[in-house]
mmCIF file of C-alpha atoms in Angstrom:
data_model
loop_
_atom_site.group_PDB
_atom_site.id
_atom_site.type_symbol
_atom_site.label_atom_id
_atom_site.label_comp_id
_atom_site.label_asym_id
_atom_site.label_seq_id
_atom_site.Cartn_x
_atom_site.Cartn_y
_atom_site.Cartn_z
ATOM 1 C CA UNK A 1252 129.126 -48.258 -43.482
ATOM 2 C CA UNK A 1253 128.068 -45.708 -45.978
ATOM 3 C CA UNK A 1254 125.976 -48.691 -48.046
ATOM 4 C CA UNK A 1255 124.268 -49.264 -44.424
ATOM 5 C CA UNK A 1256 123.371 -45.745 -43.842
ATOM 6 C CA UNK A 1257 122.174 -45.167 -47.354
ATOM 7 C CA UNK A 1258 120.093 -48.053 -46.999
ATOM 8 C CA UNK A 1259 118.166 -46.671 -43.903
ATOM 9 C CA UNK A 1260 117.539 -43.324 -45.766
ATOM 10 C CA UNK A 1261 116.646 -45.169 -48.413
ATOM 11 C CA UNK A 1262 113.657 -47.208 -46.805
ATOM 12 C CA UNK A 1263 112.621 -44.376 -45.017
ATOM 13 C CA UNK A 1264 111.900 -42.193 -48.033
ATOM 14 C CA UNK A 1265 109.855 -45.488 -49.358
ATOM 15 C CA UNK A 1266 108.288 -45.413 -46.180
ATOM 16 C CA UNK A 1267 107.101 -41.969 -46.144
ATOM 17 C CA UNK A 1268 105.336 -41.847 -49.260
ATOM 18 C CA UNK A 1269 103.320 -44.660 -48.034
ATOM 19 C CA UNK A 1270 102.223 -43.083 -44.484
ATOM 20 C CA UNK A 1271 101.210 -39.844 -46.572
ATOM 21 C CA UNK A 1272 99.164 -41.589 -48.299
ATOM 22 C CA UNK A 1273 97.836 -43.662 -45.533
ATOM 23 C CA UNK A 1274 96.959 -40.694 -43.679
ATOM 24 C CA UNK A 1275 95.916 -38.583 -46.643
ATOM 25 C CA UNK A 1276 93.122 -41.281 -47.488
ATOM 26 C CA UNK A 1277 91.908 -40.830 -43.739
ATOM 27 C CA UNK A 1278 91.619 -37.053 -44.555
ATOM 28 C CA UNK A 1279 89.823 -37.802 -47.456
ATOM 29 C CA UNK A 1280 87.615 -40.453 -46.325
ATOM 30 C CA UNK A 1281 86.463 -38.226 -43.157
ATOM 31 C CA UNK A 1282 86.478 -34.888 -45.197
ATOM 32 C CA UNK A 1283 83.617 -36.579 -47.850
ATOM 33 C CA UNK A 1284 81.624 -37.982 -44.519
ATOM 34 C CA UNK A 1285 81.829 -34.555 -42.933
ATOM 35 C CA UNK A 1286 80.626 -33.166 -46.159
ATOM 36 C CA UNK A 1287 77.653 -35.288 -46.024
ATOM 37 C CA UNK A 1288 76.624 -34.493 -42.531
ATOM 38 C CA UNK A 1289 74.457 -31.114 -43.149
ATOM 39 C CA UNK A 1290 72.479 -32.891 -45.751
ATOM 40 C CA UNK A 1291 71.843 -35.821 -43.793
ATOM 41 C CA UNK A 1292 70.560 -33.773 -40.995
ATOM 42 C CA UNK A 1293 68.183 -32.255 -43.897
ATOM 43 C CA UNK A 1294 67.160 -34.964 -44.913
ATOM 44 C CA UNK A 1295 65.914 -36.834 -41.785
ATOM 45 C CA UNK A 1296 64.409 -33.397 -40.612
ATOM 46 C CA UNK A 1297 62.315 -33.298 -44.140
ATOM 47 C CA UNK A 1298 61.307 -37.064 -43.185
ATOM 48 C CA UNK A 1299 60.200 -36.362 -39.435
ATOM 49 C CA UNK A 1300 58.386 -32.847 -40.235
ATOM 50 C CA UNK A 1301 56.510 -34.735 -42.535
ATOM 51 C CA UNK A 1302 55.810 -37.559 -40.969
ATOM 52 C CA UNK A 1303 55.066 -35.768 -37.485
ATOM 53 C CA UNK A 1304 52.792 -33.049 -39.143
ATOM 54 C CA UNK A 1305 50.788 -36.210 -40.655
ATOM 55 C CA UNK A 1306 50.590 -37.861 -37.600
ATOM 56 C CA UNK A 1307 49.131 -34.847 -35.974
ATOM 57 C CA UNK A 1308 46.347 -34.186 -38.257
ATOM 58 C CA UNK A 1309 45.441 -37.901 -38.077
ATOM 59 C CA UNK A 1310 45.229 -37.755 -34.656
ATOM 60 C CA UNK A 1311 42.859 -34.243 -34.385
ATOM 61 C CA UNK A 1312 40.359 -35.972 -37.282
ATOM 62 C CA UNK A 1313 40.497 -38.576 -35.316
ATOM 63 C CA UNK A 1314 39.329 -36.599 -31.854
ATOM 64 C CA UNK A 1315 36.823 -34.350 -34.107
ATOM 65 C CA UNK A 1316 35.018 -37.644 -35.540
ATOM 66 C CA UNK A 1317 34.710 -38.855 -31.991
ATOM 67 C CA UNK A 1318 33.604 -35.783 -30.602
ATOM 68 C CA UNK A 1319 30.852 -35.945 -32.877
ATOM 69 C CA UNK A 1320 30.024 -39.265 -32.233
ATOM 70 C CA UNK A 1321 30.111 -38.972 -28.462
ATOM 71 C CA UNK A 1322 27.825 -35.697 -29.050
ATOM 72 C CA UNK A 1323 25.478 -38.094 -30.690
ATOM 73 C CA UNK A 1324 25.973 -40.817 -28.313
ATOM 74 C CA UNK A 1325 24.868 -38.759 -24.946
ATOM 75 C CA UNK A 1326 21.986 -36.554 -27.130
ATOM 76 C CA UNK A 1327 19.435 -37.044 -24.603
ATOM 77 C CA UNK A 1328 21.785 -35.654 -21.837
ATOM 78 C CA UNK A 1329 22.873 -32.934 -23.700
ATOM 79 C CA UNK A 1330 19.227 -31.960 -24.343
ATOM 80 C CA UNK A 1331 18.269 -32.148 -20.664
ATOM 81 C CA UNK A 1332 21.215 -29.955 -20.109
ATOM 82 C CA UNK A 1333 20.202 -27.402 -22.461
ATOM 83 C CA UNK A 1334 17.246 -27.040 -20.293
ATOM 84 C CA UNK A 1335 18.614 -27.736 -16.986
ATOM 85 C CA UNK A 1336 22.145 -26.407 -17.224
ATOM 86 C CA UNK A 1337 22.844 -25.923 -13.333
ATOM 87 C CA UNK A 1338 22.004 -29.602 -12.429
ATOM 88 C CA UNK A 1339 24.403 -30.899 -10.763
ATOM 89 C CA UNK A 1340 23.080 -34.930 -11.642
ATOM 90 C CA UNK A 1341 23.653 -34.259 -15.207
ATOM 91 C CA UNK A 1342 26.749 -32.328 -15.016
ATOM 92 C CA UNK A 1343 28.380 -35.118 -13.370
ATOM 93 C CA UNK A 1344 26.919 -37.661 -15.730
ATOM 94 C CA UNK A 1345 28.100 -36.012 -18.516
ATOM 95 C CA UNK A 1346 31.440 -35.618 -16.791
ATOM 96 C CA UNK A 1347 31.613 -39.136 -16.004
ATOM 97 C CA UNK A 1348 31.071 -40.582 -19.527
ATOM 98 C CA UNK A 1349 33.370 -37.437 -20.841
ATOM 99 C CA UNK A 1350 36.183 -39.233 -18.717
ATOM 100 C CA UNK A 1351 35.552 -42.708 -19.904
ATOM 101 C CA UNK A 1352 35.641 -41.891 -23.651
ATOM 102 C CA UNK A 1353 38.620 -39.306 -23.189
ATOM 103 C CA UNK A 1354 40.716 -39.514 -20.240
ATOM 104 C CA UNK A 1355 42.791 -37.059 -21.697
ATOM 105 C CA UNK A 1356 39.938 -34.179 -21.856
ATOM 106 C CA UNK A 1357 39.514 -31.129 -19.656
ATOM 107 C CA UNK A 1358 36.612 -29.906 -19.997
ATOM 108 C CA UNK A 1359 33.457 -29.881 -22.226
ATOM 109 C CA UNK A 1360 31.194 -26.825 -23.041
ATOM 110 C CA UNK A 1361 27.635 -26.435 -24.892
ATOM 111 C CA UNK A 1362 27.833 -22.911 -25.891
ATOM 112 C CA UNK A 1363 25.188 -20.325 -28.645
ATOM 113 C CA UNK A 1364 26.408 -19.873 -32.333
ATOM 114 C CA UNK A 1365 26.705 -16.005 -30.743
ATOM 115 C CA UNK A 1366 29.528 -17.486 -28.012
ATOM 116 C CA UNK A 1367 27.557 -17.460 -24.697
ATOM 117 C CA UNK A 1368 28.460 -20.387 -22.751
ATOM 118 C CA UNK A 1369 24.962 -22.403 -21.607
ATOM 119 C CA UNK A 1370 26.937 -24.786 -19.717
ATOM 120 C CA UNK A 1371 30.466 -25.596 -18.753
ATOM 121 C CA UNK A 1372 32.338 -28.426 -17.081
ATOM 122 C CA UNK A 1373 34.897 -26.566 -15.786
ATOM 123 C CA UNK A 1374 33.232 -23.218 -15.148
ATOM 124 C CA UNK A 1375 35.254 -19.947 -16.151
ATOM 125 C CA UNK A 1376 37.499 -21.654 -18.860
ATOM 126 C CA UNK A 1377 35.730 -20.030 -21.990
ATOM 127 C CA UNK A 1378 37.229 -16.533 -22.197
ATOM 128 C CA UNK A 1379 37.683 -14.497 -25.132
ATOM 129 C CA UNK A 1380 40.178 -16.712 -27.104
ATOM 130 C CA UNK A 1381 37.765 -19.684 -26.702
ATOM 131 C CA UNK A 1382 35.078 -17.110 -27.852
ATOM 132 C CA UNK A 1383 36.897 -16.102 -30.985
ATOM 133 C CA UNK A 1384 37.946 -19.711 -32.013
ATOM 134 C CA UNK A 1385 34.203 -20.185 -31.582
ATOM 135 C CA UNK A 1386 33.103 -17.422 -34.156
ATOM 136 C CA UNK A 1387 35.625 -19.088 -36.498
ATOM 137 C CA UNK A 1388 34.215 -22.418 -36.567
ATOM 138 C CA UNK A 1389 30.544 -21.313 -36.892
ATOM 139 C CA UNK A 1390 31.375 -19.105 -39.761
ATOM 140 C CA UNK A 1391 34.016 -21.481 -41.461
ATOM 141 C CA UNK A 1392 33.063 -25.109 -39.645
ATOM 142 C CA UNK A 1393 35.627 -27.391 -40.802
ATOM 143 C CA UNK A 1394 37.526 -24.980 -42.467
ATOM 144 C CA UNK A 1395 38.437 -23.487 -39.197
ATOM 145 C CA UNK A 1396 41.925 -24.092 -38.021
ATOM 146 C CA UNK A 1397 42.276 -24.838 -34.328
ATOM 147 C CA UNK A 1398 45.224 -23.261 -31.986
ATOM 148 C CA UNK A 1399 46.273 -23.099 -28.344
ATOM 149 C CA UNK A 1400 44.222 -21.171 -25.764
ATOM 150 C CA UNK A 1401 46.974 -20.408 -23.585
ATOM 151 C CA UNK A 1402 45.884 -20.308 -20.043
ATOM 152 C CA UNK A 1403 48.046 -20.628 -17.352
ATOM 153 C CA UNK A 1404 47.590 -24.344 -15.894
ATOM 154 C CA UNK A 1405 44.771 -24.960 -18.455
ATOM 155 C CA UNK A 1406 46.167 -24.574 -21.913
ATOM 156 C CA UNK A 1407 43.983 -25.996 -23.789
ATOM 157 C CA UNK A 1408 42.528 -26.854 -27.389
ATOM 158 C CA UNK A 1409 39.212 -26.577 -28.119
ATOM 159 C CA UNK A 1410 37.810 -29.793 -30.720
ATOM 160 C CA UNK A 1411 34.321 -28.025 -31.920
ATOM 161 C CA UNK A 1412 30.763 -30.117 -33.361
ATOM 162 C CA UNK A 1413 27.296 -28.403 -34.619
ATOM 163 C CA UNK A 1414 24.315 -30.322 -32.321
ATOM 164 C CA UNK A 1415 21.073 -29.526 -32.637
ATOM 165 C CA UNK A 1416 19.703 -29.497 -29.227
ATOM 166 C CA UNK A 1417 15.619 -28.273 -28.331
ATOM 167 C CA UNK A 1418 15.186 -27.815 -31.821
ATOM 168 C CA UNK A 1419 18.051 -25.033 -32.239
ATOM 169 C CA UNK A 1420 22.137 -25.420 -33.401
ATOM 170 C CA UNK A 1421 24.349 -25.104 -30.517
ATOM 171 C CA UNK A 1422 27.882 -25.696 -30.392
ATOM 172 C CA UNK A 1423 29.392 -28.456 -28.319
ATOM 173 C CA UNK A 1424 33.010 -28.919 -27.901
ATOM 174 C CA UNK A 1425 35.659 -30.867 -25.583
ATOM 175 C CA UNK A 1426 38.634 -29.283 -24.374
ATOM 176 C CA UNK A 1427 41.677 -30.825 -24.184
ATOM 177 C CA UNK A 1428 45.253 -30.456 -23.006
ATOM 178 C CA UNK A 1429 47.785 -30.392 -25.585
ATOM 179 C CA UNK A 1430 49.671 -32.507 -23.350
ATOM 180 C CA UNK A 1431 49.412 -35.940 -26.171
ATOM 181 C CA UNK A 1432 50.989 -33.261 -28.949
ATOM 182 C CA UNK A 1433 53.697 -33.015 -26.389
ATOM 183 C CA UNK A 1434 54.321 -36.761 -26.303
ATOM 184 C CA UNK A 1435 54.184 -36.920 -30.009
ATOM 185 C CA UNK A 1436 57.039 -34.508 -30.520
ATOM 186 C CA UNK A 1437 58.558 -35.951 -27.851
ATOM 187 C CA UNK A 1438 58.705 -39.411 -28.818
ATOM 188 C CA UNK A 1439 59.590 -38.472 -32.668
ATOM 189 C CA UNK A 1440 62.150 -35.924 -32.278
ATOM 190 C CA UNK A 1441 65.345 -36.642 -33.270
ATOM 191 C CA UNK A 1442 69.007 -36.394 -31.005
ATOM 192 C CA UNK A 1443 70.304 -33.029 -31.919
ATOM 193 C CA UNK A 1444 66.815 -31.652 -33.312
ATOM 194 C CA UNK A 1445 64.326 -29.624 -31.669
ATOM 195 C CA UNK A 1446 60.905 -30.057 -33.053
ATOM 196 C CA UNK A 1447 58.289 -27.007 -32.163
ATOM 197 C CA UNK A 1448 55.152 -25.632 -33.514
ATOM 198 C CA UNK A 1449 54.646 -22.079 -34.374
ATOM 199 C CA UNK A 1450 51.643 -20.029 -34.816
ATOM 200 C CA UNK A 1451 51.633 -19.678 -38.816
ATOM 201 C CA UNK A 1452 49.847 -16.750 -38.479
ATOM 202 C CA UNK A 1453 51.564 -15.106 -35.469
ATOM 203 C CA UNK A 1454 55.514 -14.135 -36.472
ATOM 204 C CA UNK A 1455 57.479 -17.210 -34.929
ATOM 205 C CA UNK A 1456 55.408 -17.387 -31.795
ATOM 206 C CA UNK A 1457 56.036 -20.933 -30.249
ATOM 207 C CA UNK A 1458 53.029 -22.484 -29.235
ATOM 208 C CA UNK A 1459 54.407 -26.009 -28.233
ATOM 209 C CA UNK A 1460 57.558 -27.873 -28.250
ATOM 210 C CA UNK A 1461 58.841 -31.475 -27.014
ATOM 211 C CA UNK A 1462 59.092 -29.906 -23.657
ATOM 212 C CA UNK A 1463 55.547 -28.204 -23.446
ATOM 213 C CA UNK A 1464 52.658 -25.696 -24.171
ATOM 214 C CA UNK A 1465 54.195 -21.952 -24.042
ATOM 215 C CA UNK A 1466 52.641 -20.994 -20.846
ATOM 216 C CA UNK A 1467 54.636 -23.974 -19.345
ATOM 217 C CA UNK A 1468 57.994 -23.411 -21.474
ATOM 218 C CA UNK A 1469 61.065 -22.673 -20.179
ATOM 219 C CA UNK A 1470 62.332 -21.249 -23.527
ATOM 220 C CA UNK A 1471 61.632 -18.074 -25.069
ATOM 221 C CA UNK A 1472 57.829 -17.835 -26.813
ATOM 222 C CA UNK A 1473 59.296 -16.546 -30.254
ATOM 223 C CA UNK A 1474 62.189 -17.842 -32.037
ATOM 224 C CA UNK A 1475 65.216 -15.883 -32.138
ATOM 225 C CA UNK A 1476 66.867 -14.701 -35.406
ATOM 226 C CA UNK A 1477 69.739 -17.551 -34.718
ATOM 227 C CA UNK A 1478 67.249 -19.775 -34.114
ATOM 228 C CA UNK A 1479 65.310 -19.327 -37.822
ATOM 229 C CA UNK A 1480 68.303 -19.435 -39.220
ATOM 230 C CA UNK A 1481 68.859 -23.079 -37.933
ATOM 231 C CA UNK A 1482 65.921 -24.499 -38.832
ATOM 232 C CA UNK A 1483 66.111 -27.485 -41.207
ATOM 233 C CA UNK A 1484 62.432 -28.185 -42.048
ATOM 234 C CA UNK A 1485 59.073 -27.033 -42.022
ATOM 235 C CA UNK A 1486 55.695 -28.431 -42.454
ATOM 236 C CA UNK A 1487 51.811 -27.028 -42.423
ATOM 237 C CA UNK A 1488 49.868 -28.661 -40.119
ATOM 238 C CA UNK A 1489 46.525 -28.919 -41.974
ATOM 239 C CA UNK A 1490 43.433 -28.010 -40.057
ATOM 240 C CA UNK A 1491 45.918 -25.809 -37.605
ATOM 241 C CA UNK A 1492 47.251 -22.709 -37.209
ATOM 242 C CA UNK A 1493 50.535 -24.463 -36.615
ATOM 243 C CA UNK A 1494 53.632 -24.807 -38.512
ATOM 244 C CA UNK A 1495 56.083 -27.979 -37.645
ATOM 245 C CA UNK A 1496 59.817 -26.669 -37.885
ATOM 246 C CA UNK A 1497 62.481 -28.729 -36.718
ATOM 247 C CA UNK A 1498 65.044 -26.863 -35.191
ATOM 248 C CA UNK A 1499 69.040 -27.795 -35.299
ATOM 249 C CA UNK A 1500 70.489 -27.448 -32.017
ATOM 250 C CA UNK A 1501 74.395 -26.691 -30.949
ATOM 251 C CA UNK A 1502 75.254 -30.337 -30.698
ATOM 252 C CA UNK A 1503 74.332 -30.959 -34.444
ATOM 253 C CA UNK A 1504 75.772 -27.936 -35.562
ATOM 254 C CA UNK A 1505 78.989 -28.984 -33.607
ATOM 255 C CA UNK A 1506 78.809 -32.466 -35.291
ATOM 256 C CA UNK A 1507 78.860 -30.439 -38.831
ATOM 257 C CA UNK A 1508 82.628 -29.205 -38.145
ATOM 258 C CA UNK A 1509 85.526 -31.199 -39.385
ATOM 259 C CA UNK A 1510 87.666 -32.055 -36.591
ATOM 260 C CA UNK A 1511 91.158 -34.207 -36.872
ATOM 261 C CA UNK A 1512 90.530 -35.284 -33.338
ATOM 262 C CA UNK A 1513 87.622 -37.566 -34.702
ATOM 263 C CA UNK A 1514 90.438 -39.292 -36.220
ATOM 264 C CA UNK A 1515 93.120 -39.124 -34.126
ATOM 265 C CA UNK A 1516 92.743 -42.831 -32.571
ATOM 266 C CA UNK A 1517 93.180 -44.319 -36.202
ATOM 267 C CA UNK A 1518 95.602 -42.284 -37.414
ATOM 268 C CA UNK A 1519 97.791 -42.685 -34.200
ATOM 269 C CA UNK A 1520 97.167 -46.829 -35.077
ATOM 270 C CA UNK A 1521 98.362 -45.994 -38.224
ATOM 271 C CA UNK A 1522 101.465 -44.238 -37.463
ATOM 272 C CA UNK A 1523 102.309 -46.308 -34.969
ATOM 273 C CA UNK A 1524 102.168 -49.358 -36.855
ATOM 274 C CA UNK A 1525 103.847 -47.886 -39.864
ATOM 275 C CA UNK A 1526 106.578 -46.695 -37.503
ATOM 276 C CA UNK A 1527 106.986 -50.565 -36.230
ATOM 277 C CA UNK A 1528 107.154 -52.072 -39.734
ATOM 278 C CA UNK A 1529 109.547 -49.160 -40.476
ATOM 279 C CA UNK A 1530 111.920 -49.885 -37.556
ATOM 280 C CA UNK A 1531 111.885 -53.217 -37.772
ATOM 281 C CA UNK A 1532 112.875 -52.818 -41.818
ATOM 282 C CA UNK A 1533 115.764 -50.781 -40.702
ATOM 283 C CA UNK A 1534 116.892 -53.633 -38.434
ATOM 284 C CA UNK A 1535 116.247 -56.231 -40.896
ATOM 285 C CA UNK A 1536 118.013 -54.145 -43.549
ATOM 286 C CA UNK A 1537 121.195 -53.485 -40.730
ATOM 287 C CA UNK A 1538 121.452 -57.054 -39.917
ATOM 288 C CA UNK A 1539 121.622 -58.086 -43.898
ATOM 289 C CA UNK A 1540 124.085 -55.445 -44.815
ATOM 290 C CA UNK A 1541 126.235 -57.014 -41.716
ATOM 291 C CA UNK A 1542 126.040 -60.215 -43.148
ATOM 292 C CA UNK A 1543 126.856 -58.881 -45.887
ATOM 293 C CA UNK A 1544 129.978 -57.141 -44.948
ATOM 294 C CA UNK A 1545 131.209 -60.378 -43.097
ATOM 295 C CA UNK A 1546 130.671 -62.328 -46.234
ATOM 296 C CA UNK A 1547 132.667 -59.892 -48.388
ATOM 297 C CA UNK A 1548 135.050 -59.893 -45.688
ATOM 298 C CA UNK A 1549 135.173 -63.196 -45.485
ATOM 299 C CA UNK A 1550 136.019 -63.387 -49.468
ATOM 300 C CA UNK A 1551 138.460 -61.024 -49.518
ATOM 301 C CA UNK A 1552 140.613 -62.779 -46.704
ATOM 302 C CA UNK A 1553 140.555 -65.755 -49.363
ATOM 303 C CA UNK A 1554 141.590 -63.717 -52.330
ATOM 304 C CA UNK A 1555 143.633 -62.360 -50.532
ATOM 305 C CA UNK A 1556 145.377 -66.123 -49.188
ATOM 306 C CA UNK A 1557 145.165 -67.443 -52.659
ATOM 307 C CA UNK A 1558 147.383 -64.873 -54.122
ATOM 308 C CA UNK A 1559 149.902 -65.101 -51.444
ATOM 309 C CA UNK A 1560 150.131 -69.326 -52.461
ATOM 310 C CA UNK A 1561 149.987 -67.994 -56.285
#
């Protein structure tokens, strides 16, 4: 009986050590790939910052060398304009091969070095932002860095040439909505991650995000104080007035604390199973010290016999 009993203790303080460990290498193992979480998240916002910021400025050289080209292209149209801005048969020329080369434009303008609009596609749209941007380019030309106009249902950007037109330097330029920059940070950002551009030169003002231009946002226009303090990455835009930043949001930042209920599947397996292999050693150790007993038993009845014949 009491070689039974201590038996059973026995196994189970072998079998203890071992689950400890089991479930302190589970601990471990998730503790070091908890660790690693916050500079993982870094890390892939460095990679997308940079690689979404490059993107962009391939894509605006891209729509500033064919501007240019499509300035050069419709020349003679452009020059009948200058002197016939009100016709309605060029305006709707222009218009029409304006749509074919970029479906994606607004509007196109041929304005003086000085700002005055001569003519406009979408009459109105040049107000004093547009203006301003204007003055920067003809003082700075490609040195100027282009930003949103933000005007309500016609945010725009403004992607500027120099054409000399009747002998004299205008300024032609298309407008277009930033609605492809949109689909870009849309299509790059990452689960967890909020990608947005902010006005370098404007404290934290949000000028587009994943989910829009600012006048169609539903978040605020400037980044709160919790919000700078989650942001990962950032990257200069070049050409811009924009700064990339990628953003962490509360499901990342949830992701970054250790829980035990991440675990608790496989260390319920373990347990479990341990606690099998530990009852059925128990049994296996009961039934042996039986057989045991019956054996000595057994062997003592015939010691016992034989010294009753002796």
């Amino acid at each position: 009986m009491n070689s039974s009993f201590f038996s059973r203790w026995a196994s189970i303080l072998i079998g203890l050590p071992l689950l400890f460990g089991v479930l302190a290498g589970i601990y471990q193992a998730g503790f070091s790939e908890f660790k690693q979480r916050p500079i993982k998240a870094q890390q892939q916002a460095e990679s997308i910052v940079g690689k979404v910021g490059a993107s962009l400025e391939v894509i605006l050289r891209g729509l500033e060398r064919s501007t240019g080209l499509f300035a050069e292209a419709n020349s003679w149209t452009l020059n009948q304009l200058v002197l016939q801005p009100d016709s309605a048969e060029l305006r709707n020329m222009l218009s029409k091969k304006l749509l074919e080369a970029f479906p994606e434009a607004y509007s196109a303008t041929i304005s003086t070095t000085a700002g005055n609009p001569l003519m406009e596609l979408e009459l109105g749209l040049m107000g004093e932002v547009c203006k301003q941007d204007l003055r920067a380019f003809v003082e700075k030309g490609k040195q100027r860095e282009l930003f949103l106009h933000p005007v309500s249902d016609a945010s725009h950007i403004d992607i500027m040439v120099m054409v000399p037109l009747q002998r004299t330097q205008y300024v032609f330029y298309i407008s277009f909505r930033p609605d492809f920059i949109v689909e870009e940070l849309a299509a790059q950002q990452l689960p967890g991650h909020e990608l947005v551009l902010l006005r370098d030169d404007k404290s934290n003002l949000v000028e587009i995000t994943a989910a829009g231009d600012r006048t169609r946002n539903v978040r605020n226009n400037f980044l709160s104080p919790t919000e700078l303090q989650r942001v990962l990455a950032s990257s200069k835009v070049e050409g811009t007035h924009w700064m990339l930043v990628d953003i962490a949001r509360d499901e990342l930042l949830s992701s970054f604390r250790f829980r035990w209920t991440d675990y608790s599947v496989l260390i319920f397996l373990v347990v479990m199973l341990l606690g099998l292999w530990m009852v059925f050693y128990l049994q296996y150790l009961h039934l042996k010290a039986g057989r045991y007993a019956d054996e000595l038993g057994i062997l003592n009845k015939e010691l016992s016999q034989a010294s009753l014949h002796d």
